[in-house]
Amino acid sequence: MGKESILVRGNKTLSGEVKISGAKNSALKLMAASLLGQGQSTIQNVPDISDIAIMSDVLRRLGASVQRIDHSLLIDTSAVDSFSTPYELVSRMRASISVLGPLIGRFGQAQVAMPGGCQIGARKIDMHLVGLESLGVLFEVDHGTLIATTPDGLRGAHVVLEFPSVGATENMLMAAVVAEGSTVIENAAREPEIVDLCNMLCDMGARISGAGTANIEVEGVPLSSLHPCVHETIGDRIEAGTFLAGGALTGGPVTVQGIDPDYLRMAIMKLKAMGCVVSCGEDYITVSRNGDLTSTDIQTLPHPGFPTDLQAQFMLLASLADGISVITENVFENRFMFASELMRMGADITLEDHHAIVRGAGALQGAPVSSTDLRAGAALVLAGIVAEGYTTVYDIQHIDRGYEDYVGKLRSLGADVTRTDAPAQV
Ligand code: EPZ
């Protein structure tokens, strides 16, 4: 259990406006993509969170210089002379595997420690490997390290992904951009973060079409023709969805600013189905609720389906809604640990395989709870805000991985939340 915790005083409401940070799940890959351009790239709107700090260390270990100026990262990859990422860094953040594709693109080889699983699942990378093998990459595993070589160089291919894996699509893109000939990635991931990565790669000189659709086409170009760029990270749709869930929970109105509403169409649809009023502008979304929350069923799916990263937050809404909601987790094999913690606060949830049957309870009671992953942790804090009494959320290092100043932003909306490094005496 981590040292720090968040103490939450309940029976509060959230209202006001909060500025959304740049997307963690895009910025990490944009940083990896900078390896393909010799020189200094600037990535703007990068959230100040621990995962970004770890990825900065990964790039520095490869020989890059990484400097943060406010929310911009200046990354100079001129001196990158290594293609090896050791276990002690990959074990701190499995997303380090995102350097695999660009290292292969830059050096024709890579040595990256195999990432482990995590609380929500095995997090395999078999689709990454199969996809890259189609481009001519040979893999060996040597004592936990992935050894990638391209004896005949990278060659374009028509690849069909078994599942629209975000990570596999990204790693393949960052190798295919410098492969000989053209590549088609069929059944590609369609997340907004994929589009953001493709936009940056094109800004660097790559030739990609179909980003955001299930069929992405890449025309390989020489590595030497790729150059650094300045790129602004898109807003974090999951952070935005988390604060919108907080507004829906307590009635709002809560406005999230700096996010394209198109990224959250399914979540907005579900907020409306649960009795909320949602209005959108070009770069903001406002949620409010007057009547009771009503139950709804949710299936998590690859984008544009309902995002698995909002599953915990909406299970919380369902736990206080009238009626029964069935939530089905189709993306990860073990992402219901949040339910166990929420039940300790009085939620009425039955887990059956990858379904959670959630019966609306009248109210939740504050309790000591523990974050199992960053989204569950963020949702537990929201649960504490609406619960009766005090809640202490432990293991908040998970939250710090993906939410910049989560406590400060919640306080600006009226929450009574405090970070504390000692067990709360309440
Ligand atoms: C990205 O993970 C995100 N992480 C996840 O966000 C997000 O939940 C996920 O995409 C789905 O949207 C980052 O971008 C850093 P996948 P990723 O490859 O790339 C299985 C958060 O909370 N799979 O689409 O790992 C895999 O085990 C995190 O911010 C294979 O079996 O997601 C999972 O069950 C959590 N073999 C499913 O597919 C593979 O080779 C989806 O994985 C690859 C994936």
PDB file of N, CA, C and O in Angstrom, residues 96-153:
ATOM      1  N   SER A  96       6.099   1.641 -21.999  1.00  0.00           N
ATOM      2  CA  SER A  96       7.437   1.838 -22.600  1.00  0.00           C
ATOM      3  C   SER A  96       7.588   0.981 -23.852  1.00  0.00           C
ATOM      4  O   SER A  96       8.423   1.259 -24.711  1.00  0.00           O
ATOM      5  N   ILE A  97       6.752  -0.064 -23.960  1.00  0.00           N
ATOM      6  CA  ILE A  97       6.827  -0.935 -25.147  1.00  0.00           C
ATOM      7  C   ILE A  97       6.571  -0.122 -26.417  1.00  0.00           C
ATOM      8  O   ILE A  97       6.906  -0.539 -27.515  1.00  0.00           O
ATOM      9  N   SER A  98       6.043   1.100 -26.254  1.00  0.00           N
ATOM     10  CA  SER A  98       5.766   1.949 -27.426  1.00  0.00           C
ATOM     11  C   SER A  98       7.037   2.409 -28.122  1.00  0.00           C
ATOM     12  O   SER A  98       6.981   2.936 -29.223  1.00  0.00           O
ATOM     13  N   VAL A  99       8.203   2.209 -27.502  1.00  0.00           N
ATOM     14  CA  VAL A  99       9.437   2.593 -28.204  1.00  0.00           C
ATOM     15  C   VAL A  99       9.897   1.491 -29.160  1.00  0.00           C
ATOM     16  O   VAL A  99      10.793   1.702 -29.978  1.00  0.00           O
ATOM     17  N   LEU A 100       9.251   0.320 -29.076  1.00  0.00           N
ATOM     18  CA  LEU A 100       9.696  -0.817 -29.909  1.00  0.00           C
ATOM     19  C   LEU A 100       9.637  -0.458 -31.397  1.00  0.00           C
ATOM     20  O   LEU A 100      10.632  -0.582 -32.117  1.00  0.00           O
ATOM     21  N   GLY A 101       8.496   0.011 -31.852  1.00  0.00           N
ATOM     22  CA  GLY A 101       8.322   0.331 -33.276  1.00  0.00           C
ATOM     23  C   GLY A 101       9.284   1.399 -33.760  1.00  0.00           C
ATOM     24  O   GLY A 101      10.022   1.187 -34.740  1.00  0.00           O
ATOM     25  N   PRO A 102       9.357   2.541 -33.084  1.00  0.00           N
ATOM     26  CA  PRO A 102      10.269   3.593 -33.553  1.00  0.00           C
ATOM     27  C   PRO A 102      11.742   3.209 -33.478  1.00  0.00           C
ATOM     28  O   PRO A 102      12.536   3.596 -34.326  1.00  0.00           O
ATOM     29  N   LEU A 103      12.144   2.408 -32.472  1.00  0.00           N
ATOM     30  CA  LEU A 103      13.552   1.972 -32.419  1.00  0.00           C
ATOM     31  C   LEU A 103      13.870   1.076 -33.606  1.00  0.00           C
ATOM     32  O   LEU A 103      14.944   1.190 -34.229  1.00  0.00           O
ATOM     33  N   ILE A 104      12.939   0.191 -33.949  1.00  0.00           N
ATOM     34  CA  ILE A 104      13.143  -0.664 -35.124  1.00  0.00           C
ATOM     35  C   ILE A 104      13.203   0.209 -36.376  1.00  0.00           C
ATOM     36  O   ILE A 104      14.045   0.019 -37.258  1.00  0.00           O
ATOM     37  N   GLY A 105      12.337   1.238 -36.408  1.00  0.00           N
ATOM     38  CA  GLY A 105      12.344   2.137 -37.564  1.00  0.00           C
ATOM     39  C   GLY A 105      13.654   2.891 -37.682  1.00  0.00           C
ATOM     40  O   GLY A 105      14.203   3.058 -38.774  1.00  0.00           O
ATOM     41  N   ARG A 106      14.208   3.305 -36.541  1.00  0.00           N
ATOM     42  CA  ARG A 106      15.418   4.136 -36.583  1.00  0.00           C
ATOM     43  C   ARG A 106      16.685   3.302 -36.753  1.00  0.00           C
ATOM     44  O   ARG A 106      17.603   3.689 -37.469  1.00  0.00           O
ATOM     45  N   PHE A 107      16.755   2.157 -36.032  1.00  0.00           N
ATOM     46  CA  PHE A 107      18.012   1.385 -36.016  1.00  0.00           C
ATOM     47  C   PHE A 107      17.937   0.074 -36.787  1.00  0.00           C
ATOM     48  O   PHE A 107      18.925  -0.617 -36.945  1.00  0.00           O
ATOM     49  N   GLY A 108      16.709  -0.339 -37.166  1.00  0.00           N
ATOM     50  CA  GLY A 108      16.570  -1.657 -37.791  1.00  0.00           C
ATOM     51  C   GLY A 108      16.640  -2.768 -36.763  1.00  0.00           C
ATOM     52  O   GLY A 108      16.656  -3.943 -37.092  1.00  0.00           O
ATOM     53  N   GLN A 109      16.710  -2.386 -35.500  1.00  0.00           N
ATOM     54  CA  GLN A 109      16.763  -3.383 -34.421  1.00  0.00           C
ATOM     55  C   GLN A 109      16.348  -2.727 -33.109  1.00  0.00           C
ATOM     56  O   GLN A 109      16.304  -1.499 -33.009  1.00  0.00           O
ATOM     57  N   ALA A 110      16.064  -3.562 -32.115  1.00  0.00           N
ATOM     58  CA  ALA A 110      15.676  -3.027 -30.807  1.00  0.00           C
ATOM     59  C   ALA A 110      15.829  -4.132 -29.771  1.00  0.00           C
ATOM     60  O   ALA A 110      15.762  -5.326 -30.113  1.00  0.00           O
ATOM     61  N   GLN A 111      16.076  -3.716 -28.542  1.00  0.00           N
ATOM     62  CA  GLN A 111      16.106  -4.668 -27.430  1.00  0.00           C
ATOM     63  C   GLN A 111      15.267  -4.057 -26.307  1.00  0.00           C
ATOM     64  O   GLN A 111      15.688  -3.074 -25.692  1.00  0.00           O
ATOM     65  N   VAL A 112      14.084  -4.572 -26.112  1.00  0.00           N
ATOM     66  CA  VAL A 112      13.156  -3.983 -25.136  1.00  0.00           C
ATOM     67  C   VAL A 112      12.693  -5.064 -24.172  1.00  0.00           C
ATOM     68  O   VAL A 112      12.291  -6.158 -24.608  1.00  0.00           O
ATOM     69  N   ALA A 113      12.778  -4.792 -22.891  1.00  0.00           N
ATOM     70  CA  ALA A 113      12.309  -5.771 -21.901  1.00  0.00           C
ATOM     71  C   ALA A 113      10.824  -6.046 -22.124  1.00  0.00           C
ATOM     72  O   ALA A 113      10.051  -5.139 -22.442  1.00  0.00           O
ATOM     73  N   MET A 114      10.469  -7.339 -21.987  1.00  0.00           N
ATOM     74  CA  MET A 114       9.051  -7.705 -22.143  1.00  0.00           C
ATOM     75  C   MET A 114       8.255  -7.043 -21.020  1.00  0.00           C
ATOM     76  O   MET A 114       8.661  -7.119 -19.856  1.00  0.00           O
ATOM     77  N   PRO A 115       7.146  -6.358 -21.334  1.00  0.00           N
ATOM     78  CA  PRO A 115       6.353  -5.752 -20.259  1.00  0.00           C
ATOM     79  C   PRO A 115       5.582  -6.829 -19.508  1.00  0.00           C
ATOM     80  O   PRO A 115       5.205  -7.846 -20.085  1.00  0.00           O
ATOM     81  N   GLY A 116       5.379  -6.591 -18.245  1.00  0.00           N
ATOM     82  CA  GLY A 116       4.570  -7.529 -17.462  1.00  0.00           C
ATOM     83  C   GLY A 116       3.094  -7.190 -17.604  1.00  0.00           C
ATOM     84  O   GLY A 116       2.717  -6.283 -18.333  1.00  0.00           O
ATOM     85  N   GLY A 117       2.287  -7.943 -16.883  1.00  0.00           N
ATOM     86  CA  GLY A 117       0.853  -7.639 -16.859  1.00  0.00           C
ATOM     87  C   GLY A 117       0.590  -6.571 -15.810  1.00  0.00           C
ATOM     88  O   GLY A 117       1.512  -5.937 -15.309  1.00  0.00           O
ATOM     89  N   CYS A 118      -0.655  -6.386 -15.489  1.00  0.00           N
ATOM     90  CA  CYS A 118      -0.996  -5.454 -14.411  1.00  0.00           C
ATOM     91  C   CYS A 118      -2.308  -5.939 -13.805  1.00  0.00           C
ATOM     92  O   CYS A 118      -2.828  -6.993 -14.165  1.00  0.00           O
ATOM     93  N   GLN A 119      -2.851  -5.130 -12.917  1.00  0.00           N
ATOM     94  CA  GLN A 119      -4.054  -5.548 -12.183  1.00  0.00           C
ATOM     95  C   GLN A 119      -5.215  -5.860 -13.124  1.00  0.00           C
ATOM     96  O   GLN A 119      -6.058  -6.681 -12.833  1.00  0.00           O
ATOM     97  N   ILE A 120      -5.266  -5.156 -14.292  1.00  0.00           N
ATOM     98  CA  ILE A 120      -6.483  -5.321 -15.102  1.00  0.00           C
ATOM     99  C   ILE A 120      -6.348  -6.431 -16.127  1.00  0.00           C
ATOM    100  O   ILE A 120      -7.323  -6.773 -16.804  1.00  0.00           O
ATOM    101  N   GLY A 121      -5.136  -6.998 -16.251  1.00  0.00           N
ATOM    102  CA  GLY A 121      -5.044  -8.099 -17.200  1.00  0.00           C
ATOM    103  C   GLY A 121      -3.614  -8.448 -17.564  1.00  0.00           C
ATOM    104  O   GLY A 121      -2.674  -7.792 -17.136  1.00  0.00           O
ATOM    105  N   ALA A 122      -3.492  -9.478 -18.398  1.00  0.00           N
ATOM    106  CA  ALA A 122      -2.168  -9.997 -18.785  1.00  0.00           C
ATOM    107  C   ALA A 122      -1.421  -9.010 -19.664  1.00  0.00           C
ATOM    108  O   ALA A 122      -0.194  -8.983 -19.694  1.00  0.00           O
ATOM    109  N   ARG A 123      -2.159  -8.188 -20.381  1.00  0.00           N
ATOM    110  CA  ARG A 123      -1.574  -7.144 -21.248  1.00  0.00           C
ATOM    111  C   ARG A 123      -0.537  -7.750 -22.203  1.00  0.00           C
ATOM    112  O   ARG A 123       0.606  -7.336 -22.287  1.00  0.00           O
ATOM    113  N   LYS A 124      -0.934  -8.792 -22.903  1.00  0.00           N
ATOM    114  CA  LYS A 124      -0.018  -9.460 -23.828  1.00  0.00           C
ATOM    115  C   LYS A 124       0.388  -8.528 -24.973  1.00  0.00           C
ATOM    116  O   LYS A 124      -0.265  -7.509 -25.210  1.00  0.00           O
ATOM    117  N   ILE A 125       1.454  -8.881 -25.670  1.00  0.00           N
ATOM    118  CA  ILE A 125       1.875  -8.077 -26.832  1.00  0.00           C
ATOM    119  C   ILE A 125       1.995  -8.938 -28.085  1.00  0.00           C
ATOM    120  O   ILE A 125       2.678  -8.573 -29.047  1.00  0.00           O
ATOM    121  N   ASP A 126       1.328 -10.099 -28.094  1.00  0.00           N
ATOM    122  CA  ASP A 126       1.448 -11.005 -29.245  1.00  0.00           C
ATOM    123  C   ASP A 126       1.044 -10.340 -30.560  1.00  0.00           C
ATOM    124  O   ASP A 126       1.675 -10.556 -31.603  1.00  0.00           O
ATOM    125  N   MET A 127       0.044  -9.457 -30.514  1.00  0.00           N
ATOM    126  CA  MET A 127      -0.400  -8.794 -31.753  1.00  0.00           C
ATOM    127  C   MET A 127       0.639  -7.771 -32.232  1.00  0.00           C
ATOM    128  O   MET A 127       0.820  -7.574 -33.441  1.00  0.00           O
ATOM    129  N   HIS A 128       1.317  -7.152 -31.271  1.00  0.00           N
ATOM    130  CA  HIS A 128       2.418  -6.258 -31.670  1.00  0.00           C
ATOM    131  C   HIS A 128       3.448  -7.069 -32.474  1.00  0.00           C
ATOM    132  O   HIS A 128       3.908  -6.640 -33.532  1.00  0.00           O
ATOM    133  N   LEU A 129       3.807  -8.238 -31.934  1.00  0.00           N
ATOM    134  CA  LEU A 129       4.883  -9.037 -32.533  1.00  0.00           C
ATOM    135  C   LEU A 129       4.471  -9.594 -33.889  1.00  0.00           C
ATOM    136  O   LEU A 129       5.237  -9.499 -34.862  1.00  0.00           O
ATOM    137  N   VAL A 130       3.257 -10.135 -33.966  1.00  0.00           N
ATOM    138  CA  VAL A 130       2.779 -10.688 -35.244  1.00  0.00           C
ATOM    139  C   VAL A 130       2.729  -9.595 -36.307  1.00  0.00           C
ATOM    140  O   VAL A 130       3.188  -9.784 -37.443  1.00  0.00           O
ATOM    141  N   GLY A 131       2.246  -8.427 -35.907  1.00  0.00           N
ATOM    142  CA  GLY A 131       2.152  -7.327 -36.872  1.00  0.00           C
ATOM    143  C   GLY A 131       3.523  -6.893 -37.358  1.00  0.00           C
ATOM    144  O   GLY A 131       3.758  -6.738 -38.562  1.00  0.00           O
ATOM    145  N   LEU A 132       4.467  -6.765 -36.439  1.00  0.00           N
ATOM    146  CA  LEU A 132       5.817  -6.312 -36.827  1.00  0.00           C
ATOM    147  C   LEU A 132       6.542  -7.404 -37.622  1.00  0.00           C
ATOM    148  O   LEU A 132       7.279  -7.125 -38.563  1.00  0.00           O
ATOM    149  N   GLU A 133       6.288  -8.671 -37.278  1.00  0.00           N
ATOM    150  CA  GLU A 133       6.884  -9.768 -38.065  1.00  0.00           C
ATOM    151  C   GLU A 133       6.425  -9.694 -39.517  1.00  0.00           C
ATOM    152  O   GLU A 133       7.183  -9.944 -40.443  1.00  0.00           O
ATOM    153  N   SER A 134       5.176  -9.257 -39.709  1.00  0.00           N
ATOM    154  CA  SER A 134       4.670  -9.134 -41.092  1.00  0.00           C
ATOM    155  C   SER A 134       5.467  -8.098 -41.875  1.00  0.00           C
ATOM    156  O   SER A 134       5.523  -8.136 -43.109  1.00  0.00           O
ATOM    157  N   LEU A 135       6.098  -7.176 -41.151  1.00  0.00           N
ATOM    158  CA  LEU A 135       6.890  -6.124 -41.806  1.00  0.00           C
ATOM    159  C   LEU A 135       8.355  -6.524 -41.948  1.00  0.00           C
ATOM    160  O   LEU A 135       9.190  -5.712 -42.346  1.00  0.00           O
ATOM    161  N   GLY A 136       8.662  -7.798 -41.583  1.00  0.00           N
ATOM    162  CA  GLY A 136      10.036  -8.284 -41.759  1.00  0.00           C
ATOM    163  C   GLY A 136      10.861  -8.293 -40.495  1.00  0.00           C
ATOM    164  O   GLY A 136      12.072  -8.521 -40.526  1.00  0.00           O
ATOM    165  N   VAL A 137      10.242  -8.075 -39.344  1.00  0.00           N
ATOM    166  CA  VAL A 137      11.001  -8.075 -38.083  1.00  0.00           C
ATOM    167  C   VAL A 137      11.105  -9.520 -37.571  1.00  0.00           C
ATOM    168  O   VAL A 137      10.141 -10.276 -37.613  1.00  0.00           O
ATOM    169  N   LEU A 138      12.314  -9.901 -37.107  1.00  0.00           N
ATOM    170  CA  LEU A 138      12.497 -11.207 -36.457  1.00  0.00           C
ATOM    171  C   LEU A 138      12.633 -10.964 -34.962  1.00  0.00           C
ATOM    172  O   LEU A 138      13.342 -10.038 -34.538  1.00  0.00           O
ATOM    173  N   PHE A 139      11.975 -11.783 -34.158  1.00  0.00           N
ATOM    174  CA  PHE A 139      12.033 -11.626 -32.699  1.00  0.00           C
ATOM    175  C   PHE A 139      12.629 -12.868 -32.047  1.00  0.00           C
ATOM    176  O   PHE A 139      12.376 -13.986 -32.462  1.00  0.00           O
ATOM    177  N   GLU A 140      13.438 -12.627 -31.035  1.00  0.00           N
ATOM    178  CA  GLU A 140      13.863 -13.672 -30.102  1.00  0.00           C
ATOM    179  C   GLU A 140      13.602 -13.117 -28.704  1.00  0.00           C
ATOM    180  O   GLU A 140      13.582 -11.894 -28.506  1.00  0.00           O
ATOM    181  N   VAL A 141      13.425 -14.016 -27.731  1.00  0.00           N
ATOM    182  CA  VAL A 141      13.322 -13.567 -26.340  1.00  0.00           C
ATOM    183  C   VAL A 141      14.521 -14.131 -25.589  1.00  0.00           C
ATOM    184  O   VAL A 141      14.757 -15.335 -25.610  1.00  0.00           O
ATOM    185  N   ASP A 142      15.290 -13.238 -25.031  1.00  0.00           N
ATOM    186  CA  ASP A 142      16.495 -13.662 -24.314  1.00  0.00           C
ATOM    187  C   ASP A 142      16.385 -13.205 -22.856  1.00  0.00           C
ATOM    188  O   ASP A 142      16.511 -12.013 -22.565  1.00  0.00           O
ATOM    189  N   HIS A 143      16.087 -14.143 -21.958  1.00  0.00           N
ATOM    190  CA  HIS A 143      15.973 -13.826 -20.521  1.00  0.00           C
ATOM    191  C   HIS A 143      15.084 -12.605 -20.276  1.00  0.00           C
ATOM    192  O   HIS A 143      15.491 -11.651 -19.612  1.00  0.00           O
ATOM    193  N   GLY A 144      13.916 -12.616 -20.870  1.00  0.00           N
ATOM    194  CA  GLY A 144      12.926 -11.573 -20.603  1.00  0.00           C
ATOM    195  C   GLY A 144      13.063 -10.339 -21.471  1.00  0.00           C
ATOM    196  O   GLY A 144      12.274  -9.403 -21.370  1.00  0.00           O
ATOM    197  N   THR A 145      14.096 -10.335 -22.310  1.00  0.00           N
ATOM    198  CA  THR A 145      14.263  -9.188 -23.216  1.00  0.00           C
ATOM    199  C   THR A 145      13.917  -9.588 -24.647  1.00  0.00           C
ATOM    200  O   THR A 145      14.347 -10.636 -25.124  1.00  0.00           O
ATOM    201  N   LEU A 146      13.156  -8.734 -25.280  1.00  0.00           N
ATOM    202  CA  LEU A 146      12.751  -8.942 -26.667  1.00  0.00           C
ATOM    203  C   LEU A 146      13.876  -8.454 -27.572  1.00  0.00           C
ATOM    204  O   LEU A 146      14.283  -7.290 -27.483  1.00  0.00           O
ATOM    205  N   ILE A 147      14.412  -9.324 -28.399  1.00  0.00           N
ATOM    206  CA  ILE A 147      15.479  -8.924 -29.331  1.00  0.00           C
ATOM    207  C   ILE A 147      14.863  -8.861 -30.729  1.00  0.00           C
ATOM    208  O   ILE A 147      14.417  -9.882 -31.253  1.00  0.00           O
ATOM    209  N   ALA A 148      14.785  -7.660 -31.280  1.00  0.00           N
ATOM    210  CA  ALA A 148      14.177  -7.485 -32.606  1.00  0.00           C
ATOM    211  C   ALA A 148      15.269  -7.161 -33.619  1.00  0.00           C
ATOM    212  O   ALA A 148      16.122  -6.309 -33.379  1.00  0.00           O
ATOM    213  N   THR A 149      15.245  -7.877 -34.758  1.00  0.00           N
ATOM    214  CA  THR A 149      16.193  -7.556 -35.842  1.00  0.00           C
ATOM    215  C   THR A 149      15.431  -7.542 -37.169  1.00  0.00           C
ATOM    216  O   THR A 149      14.343  -8.106 -37.276  1.00  0.00           O
ATOM    217  N   THR A 150      16.019  -6.885 -38.158  1.00  0.00           N
ATOM    218  CA  THR A 150      15.396  -6.856 -39.494  1.00  0.00           C
ATOM    219  C   THR A 150      16.477  -7.175 -40.532  1.00  0.00           C
ATOM    220  O   THR A 150      16.968  -6.286 -41.237  1.00  0.00           O
ATOM    221  N   PRO A 151      16.836  -8.467 -40.614  1.00  0.00           N
ATOM    222  CA  PRO A 151      17.944  -8.851 -41.505  1.00  0.00           C
ATOM    223  C   PRO A 151      17.727  -8.420 -42.970  1.00  0.00           C
ATOM    224  O   PRO A 151      18.676  -8.081 -43.663  1.00  0.00           O
ATOM    225  N   ASP A 152      16.469  -8.413 -43.394  1.00  0.00           N
ATOM    226  CA  ASP A 152      16.197  -8.002 -44.777  1.00  0.00           C
ATOM    227  C   ASP A 152      15.531  -6.625 -44.852  1.00  0.00           C
ATOM    228  O   ASP A 152      14.900  -6.285 -45.843  1.00  0.00           O
ATOM    229  N   GLY A 153      15.649  -5.878 -43.726  1.00  0.00           N
ATOM    230  CA  GLY A 153      15.043  -4.546 -43.723  1.00  0.00           C
ATOM    231  C   GLY A 153      13.541  -4.619 -43.486  1.00  0.00           C
ATOM    232  O   GLY A 153      12.936  -5.699 -43.467  1.00  0.00           O
TER     233      GLY A 153
END
